[in-house]
Coordinates of C-alpha atoms and ligand atoms in Angstrom, one line a residue:
X228 CA -3.5 -2.2 -67.8
X229 CA -4.3 1.3 -68.8
X230 CA -5.3 3.0 -66.1
X231 CA -5.2 1.5 -61.9
X232 CA -6.8 3.0 -59.6
X233 CA -6.2 1.6 -56.0
X234 CA -7.5 2.2 -53.7
X235 CA -7.8 5.5 -54.1
X236 CA -8.8 8.1 -50.4
X237 CA -9.7 11.8 -52.4
X238 CA -11.4 14.8 -50.5
X239 CA -11.8 18.4 -50.4
X240 CA -10.8 20.3 -47.8
X241 CA -12.2 18.2 -44.3
X242 CA -14.8 16.9 -46.6
X243 CA -13.5 13.0 -47.8
X244 CA -15.2 12.1 -50.8
X245 CA -13.7 8.9 -51.5
X246 CA -13.1 6.6 -49.2
X247 CA -10.7 3.6 -51.0
X248 CA -12.1 3.4 -54.1
X249 CA -10.1 0.8 -56.8
X250 CA -10.8 0.1 -60.6
X251 CA -9.4 -1.0 -63.3
X252 CA -9.5 0.0 -67.3
X253 CA -7.9 -2.4 -69.3
X254 CA -6.7 -1.4 -73.0
X255 CA -9.4 -1.3 -75.3
X256 CA -11.9 -1.0 -73.6
X257 CA -15.5 1.1 -72.4
X258 CA -15.5 1.1 -68.9
X259 CA -18.3 3.3 -67.1
X260 CA -19.1 4.1 -63.6
X261 CA -22.6 4.8 -62.6
X262 CA -24.1 5.9 -59.5
X263 CA -26.7 9.0 -57.9
X264 CA -25.6 12.1 -57.7
X265 CA -22.9 12.8 -55.2
X266 CA -21.2 9.9 -55.4
X267 CA -18.3 10.5 -56.2
X268 CA -18.2 9.9 -60.6
X269 CA -16.8 13.5 -61.1
X270 CA -14.0 13.8 -58.3
X271 CA -12.6 10.1 -59.1
X272 CA -12.5 11.6 -62.6
X273 CA -11.1 14.9 -62.0
X274 CA -8.7 13.1 -59.5
X275 CA -7.1 10.9 -62.4
X276 CA -6.8 14.1 -64.7
X277 CA -5.5 16.3 -61.8
X278 CA -6.6 18.8 -62.3
X279 CA -5.9 21.5 -60.4
X280 CA -7.4 23.1 -57.2
X281 CA -9.9 24.1 -55.3
X282 CA -12.2 22.1 -58.6
X283 CA -9.8 18.7 -58.2
X284 CA -9.4 16.8 -54.6
X285 CA -7.0 16.4 -52.3
X286 CA -5.9 13.0 -53.2
X287 CA -5.0 11.5 -49.2
X288 CA -4.2 8.1 -50.2
X289 CA -3.7 5.0 -52.6
X290 CA -2.1 5.4 -56.0
X291 CA -3.4 6.4 -59.7
X292 CA -1.4 4.5 -61.9
X293 CA -1.3 5.1 -65.8
X294 CA 0.6 2.3 -68.4
X295 CA 1.9 1.0 -65.0
X296 CA 3.5 3.4 -63.7
X297 CA 2.4 5.9 -60.8
X298 CA 0.4 9.6 -62.2
X299 CA 0.2 11.0 -59.1
X300 CA 2.9 13.6 -58.7
X301 CA 2.3 14.4 -62.7
X302 CA 1.3 17.7 -63.3
X303 CA -2.2 18.5 -64.7
X304 CA -0.8 18.9 -68.6
X305 CA 1.8 16.6 -68.5
X306 CA -1.4 14.4 -67.4
X307 CA -2.7 15.6 -70.9
X308 CA 0.2 16.1 -73.0
X309 CA 2.6 12.8 -72.3
X310 CA 0.2 10.1 -70.6
X311 CA -3.2 11.6 -73.6
X312 CA -5.4 11.8 -71.7
X313 CA -8.4 13.7 -72.1
X314 CA -11.9 14.7 -70.8
X315 CA -14.6 15.6 -72.3
X316 CA -16.6 18.1 -69.0
X317 CA -19.8 17.6 -67.9
X318 CA -21.2 21.3 -68.6
X319 CA -18.8 21.1 -71.5
X320 CA -16.4 23.7 -71.2
X321 CA -15.7 25.0 -74.7
X322 CA -14.2 28.2 -75.8
X323 CA -17.6 29.8 -76.7
X324 CA -15.6 33.0 -78.4
X325 CA -14.0 31.0 -80.4
X326 CA -14.7 29.2 -83.5
X327 CA -15.4 25.4 -83.8
X328 CA -12.7 25.4 -86.0
X329 CA -10.5 27.2 -83.7
X330 CA -11.4 25.3 -80.5
X331 CA -10.6 22.3 -82.2
X332 CA -7.3 23.3 -83.5
X333 CA -6.5 24.1 -79.2
X334 CA -7.3 20.8 -78.4
X335 CA -3.7 19.8 -81.0
X336 CA -1.7 22.3 -78.7
X337 CA 0.3 18.5 -76.7
X338 CA 0.8 17.1 -80.2
X339 CA 4.2 17.0 -82.1
X340 CA 3.2 14.7 -85.0
X341 CA 2.0 15.4 -88.9
X342 CA -1.4 14.0 -88.4
X343 CA -3.3 16.5 -87.0
X344 CA -5.4 17.4 -90.4
X345 CA -6.7 14.1 -90.9
X346 CA -7.6 13.8 -87.5
X347 CA -9.6 16.7 -87.7
X348 CA -10.9 15.1 -91.4
X349 CA -12.0 12.2 -89.2
X350 CA -13.8 14.9 -86.4
X351 CA -16.2 16.1 -89.1
X352 CA -16.4 12.9 -90.7
X353 CA -17.7 11.6 -87.4
X354 CA -20.0 15.1 -87.2
X355 CA -21.0 15.7 -90.9
X356 CA -23.2 18.9 -88.7
X357 CA -19.8 20.2 -87.0
X358 CA -18.1 20.9 -90.9
X359 CA -21.0 22.1 -91.5
X360 CA -20.6 24.9 -89.0
X361 CA -16.6 25.2 -88.6
X362 CA -16.6 29.2 -89.1
X363 CA -19.4 29.3 -86.4
X364 CA -18.4 30.8 -83.6
X365 CA -18.7 28.2 -80.3
X366 CA -21.2 29.4 -78.2
X367 CA -24.2 29.9 -80.9
X368 CA -24.2 26.1 -81.2
X369 CA -26.9 24.1 -80.2
X370 CA -26.9 21.8 -77.0
X371 CA -26.2 18.9 -79.1
X372 CA -23.7 20.2 -81.0
X373 CA -21.5 21.6 -78.4
X374 CA -21.7 18.4 -76.4
X375 CA -19.9 17.1 -80.4
X376 CA -17.7 19.6 -80.4
X377 CA -16.4 18.4 -76.7
X378 CA -16.0 15.4 -77.6
X379 CA -14.9 16.0 -81.1
X380 CA -12.0 18.5 -79.3
X381 CA -11.4 15.6 -77.1
X382 CA -10.5 13.2 -80.0
X383 CA -7.9 15.9 -81.9
X384 CA -5.8 15.5 -78.8
X385 CA -5.8 12.5 -79.7
X386 CA -5.0 10.3 -76.6
X387 CA -5.2 7.0 -75.7
X388 CA -7.9 7.4 -72.8
X389 CA -10.9 9.4 -73.3
X390 CA -12.8 9.8 -70.1
X391 CA -16.0 11.7 -70.9
X392 CA -18.0 13.1 -67.7
X393 CA -21.9 13.0 -68.7
X394 CA -21.7 12.7 -72.3
X395 CA -25.4 12.8 -71.8
X396 CA -26.1 15.7 -69.4
X397 CA -29.5 17.6 -70.9
X398 CA -29.5 16.3 -74.7
X399 CA -32.7 14.7 -76.4
X400 CA -33.1 11.3 -76.5
X401 CA -31.7 10.8 -80.3
X402 CA -28.7 13.5 -80.0
X403 CA -27.9 11.5 -76.5
X404 CA -28.3 8.2 -79.1
X405 CA -25.5 9.6 -81.7
X406 CA -23.1 10.3 -78.9
X407 CA -23.9 6.9 -77.3
X408 CA -22.8 5.9 -81.3
X409 CA -20.1 7.6 -81.5
X410 CA -19.0 6.4 -78.3
X411 CA -18.5 3.4 -80.0
X412 CA -17.3 4.2 -83.0
X413 CA -14.1 5.9 -81.1
X414 CA -13.6 2.7 -79.2
X415 CA -13.6 1.1 -82.5
X416 CA -10.9 3.0 -83.4
X417 CA -9.1 2.0 -80.6
X418 CA -9.5 5.0 -77.8
X419 CA -10.1 3.6 -74.9
X420 CA -13.1 4.4 -72.8
X421 CA -14.0 5.9 -69.1
X422 CA -17.9 7.4 -69.5
X423 CA -19.5 8.2 -66.7
X424 CA -23.0 8.3 -66.8
X425 CA -26.4 8.7 -65.0
X426 CA -27.9 7.2 -68.2
X427 CA -27.5 3.9 -66.4
X428 CA -29.1 2.7 -69.3
X429 CA -27.1 3.0 -72.2
X430 CA -24.0 3.5 -70.6
X431 CA -24.4 -0.2 -69.2
X432 CA -25.5 -1.7 -72.9
X433 CA -21.9 0.2 -74.6
X434 CA -19.7 -1.3 -71.5
X435 CA -17.6 -3.9 -71.2
X436 CA -16.8 -3.5 -67.7
X437 CA -19.2 -1.8 -65.5
X438 CA -18.4 -0.4 -61.4
X439 CA -21.7 0.8 -59.5
X440 CA -20.6 3.7 -56.8
X441 CA -22.4 4.6 -53.9
X442 CA -21.1 7.7 -51.1
X443 CA -17.6 7.3 -52.3
X444 CA -17.2 4.0 -52.7
X445 CA -17.9 1.2 -55.0
X446 CA -20.5 -1.5 -54.0
X447 CA -20.7 -3.6 -57.5
X448 CA -18.8 -4.2 -61.1
X449 CA -19.6 -7.3 -63.7
X450 CA -19.6 -6.6 -67.2
X451 CA -21.9 -4.2 -68.3
X452 CA -24.6 -6.7 -69.2
X453 CA -24.1 -8.5 -65.9
X454 CA -25.0 -5.3 -64.1
X455 CA -27.7 -4.4 -66.3
X456 CA -29.2 -7.4 -65.2
X457 CA -28.7 -7.0 -61.8
X458 CA -32.3 -6.4 -60.2
X459 CA -30.6 -4.4 -57.5
X460 CA -29.1 -2.0 -60.6
X461 CA -32.1 -1.8 -62.3
X462 CA -34.7 -0.9 -59.2
X463 CA -32.1 1.6 -58.2
X464 CA -30.6 2.8 -61.4
X465 CA -32.4 1.2 -64.3
X466 CA -35.9 3.1 -63.3
X467 CA -38.9 1.3 -65.8
X468 CA -36.9 1.5 -69.3
X469 CA -35.3 -1.5 -69.6
Ligands
LIG205 P1 -23.3 14.3 -59.9 O1 -23.9 13.4 -60.7 O2 -24.5 14.9 -59.2 O3 -22.6 15.6 -60.7 P2 -21.2 12.9 -58.6 O4 -21.1 11.4 -58.3 O5 -20.0 12.9 -60.1 O6 -22.5 13.5 -58.7 P3 -19.5 14.3 -57.0 O7 -19.6 15.7 -57.7 O8 -17.4 13.6 -57.1 O9 -20.2 13.3 -57.2 O10 -19.6 14.5 -55.6 C1 -18.8 13.9 -54.5 C2 -18.9 14.4 -53.3 O11 -18.2 15.3 -53.2 C3 -20.1 14.9 -52.9 O12 -20.4 14.8 -51.5 C4 -20.3 16.8 -53.5 O13 -20.2 17.5 -53.2 C5 -18.5 16.5 -53.1 N1 -17.9 17.6 -54.1 C6 -17.6 17.8 -54.9 N2 -17.3 18.7 -55.4 C7 -16.6 19.5 -54.1 C8 -15.9 20.2 -54.1 N3 -15.4 21.5 -55.5 N4 -16.1 21.2 -52.6 C9 -16.2 20.3 -51.8 N5 -16.9 19.2 -52.1 C10 -17.1 18.9 -53.5

């Protein structure tokens, strides 16, 4: 088991945002958490990443294990460097004043291996648009291109697990399809993916396992297909688009 979240309670100050959630991610899987605004999806990812406060919630109870060992006492930079997790953040926090190339290189700061150039090539193969724009300042990229860069950066960090927070947010349908194709491709190359999405339709299509979150709890789980066919899920999250 790559990631296990067990009976996790977490909150911000006096607000408890997660009320004892449990789920797991097996090596090689795509797992998705879906749910409405405010359900606690981002909070879950931030708790796993151990981001510094105030952005990150405080874990009140429960455990988070990566490769079998608890990471609750692990410093954020160790989580990224040693556990090889990376987060493609909602809002794509890339460094706007740096070029595409510089942003990608920066992501490799924790790596000590010799494959950096090879992986850079791989990112450019996945996203030819980024190759064309490698010397361009990142804040001049389009929204979709910035999202590609955020995904590319996560890949350059060479994580065992890549966590993505709403990678389709605000993107045109055609770009969204492209992003989902890439997620599949990344996964086929051996990277495990934990994806949170408002776009439940697409997320459930590519997910091996899926969980529904509602106000800080997990209310349903199953394979992506099971949940996509579930009447309650359809009514609440899939709207008319089937
Ligand atoms: P969305 O899809 O809207 O991003 P979400 O499922 O990711 O929703 P979270 O962002 O995890 O939801 O929010 C869960 C709850 O925690 C919400 O009630 C939210 O107001 C609260 N919350 C999130 N971040 C903070 C924070 N930094 N300080 C206080 N409360 C927060």
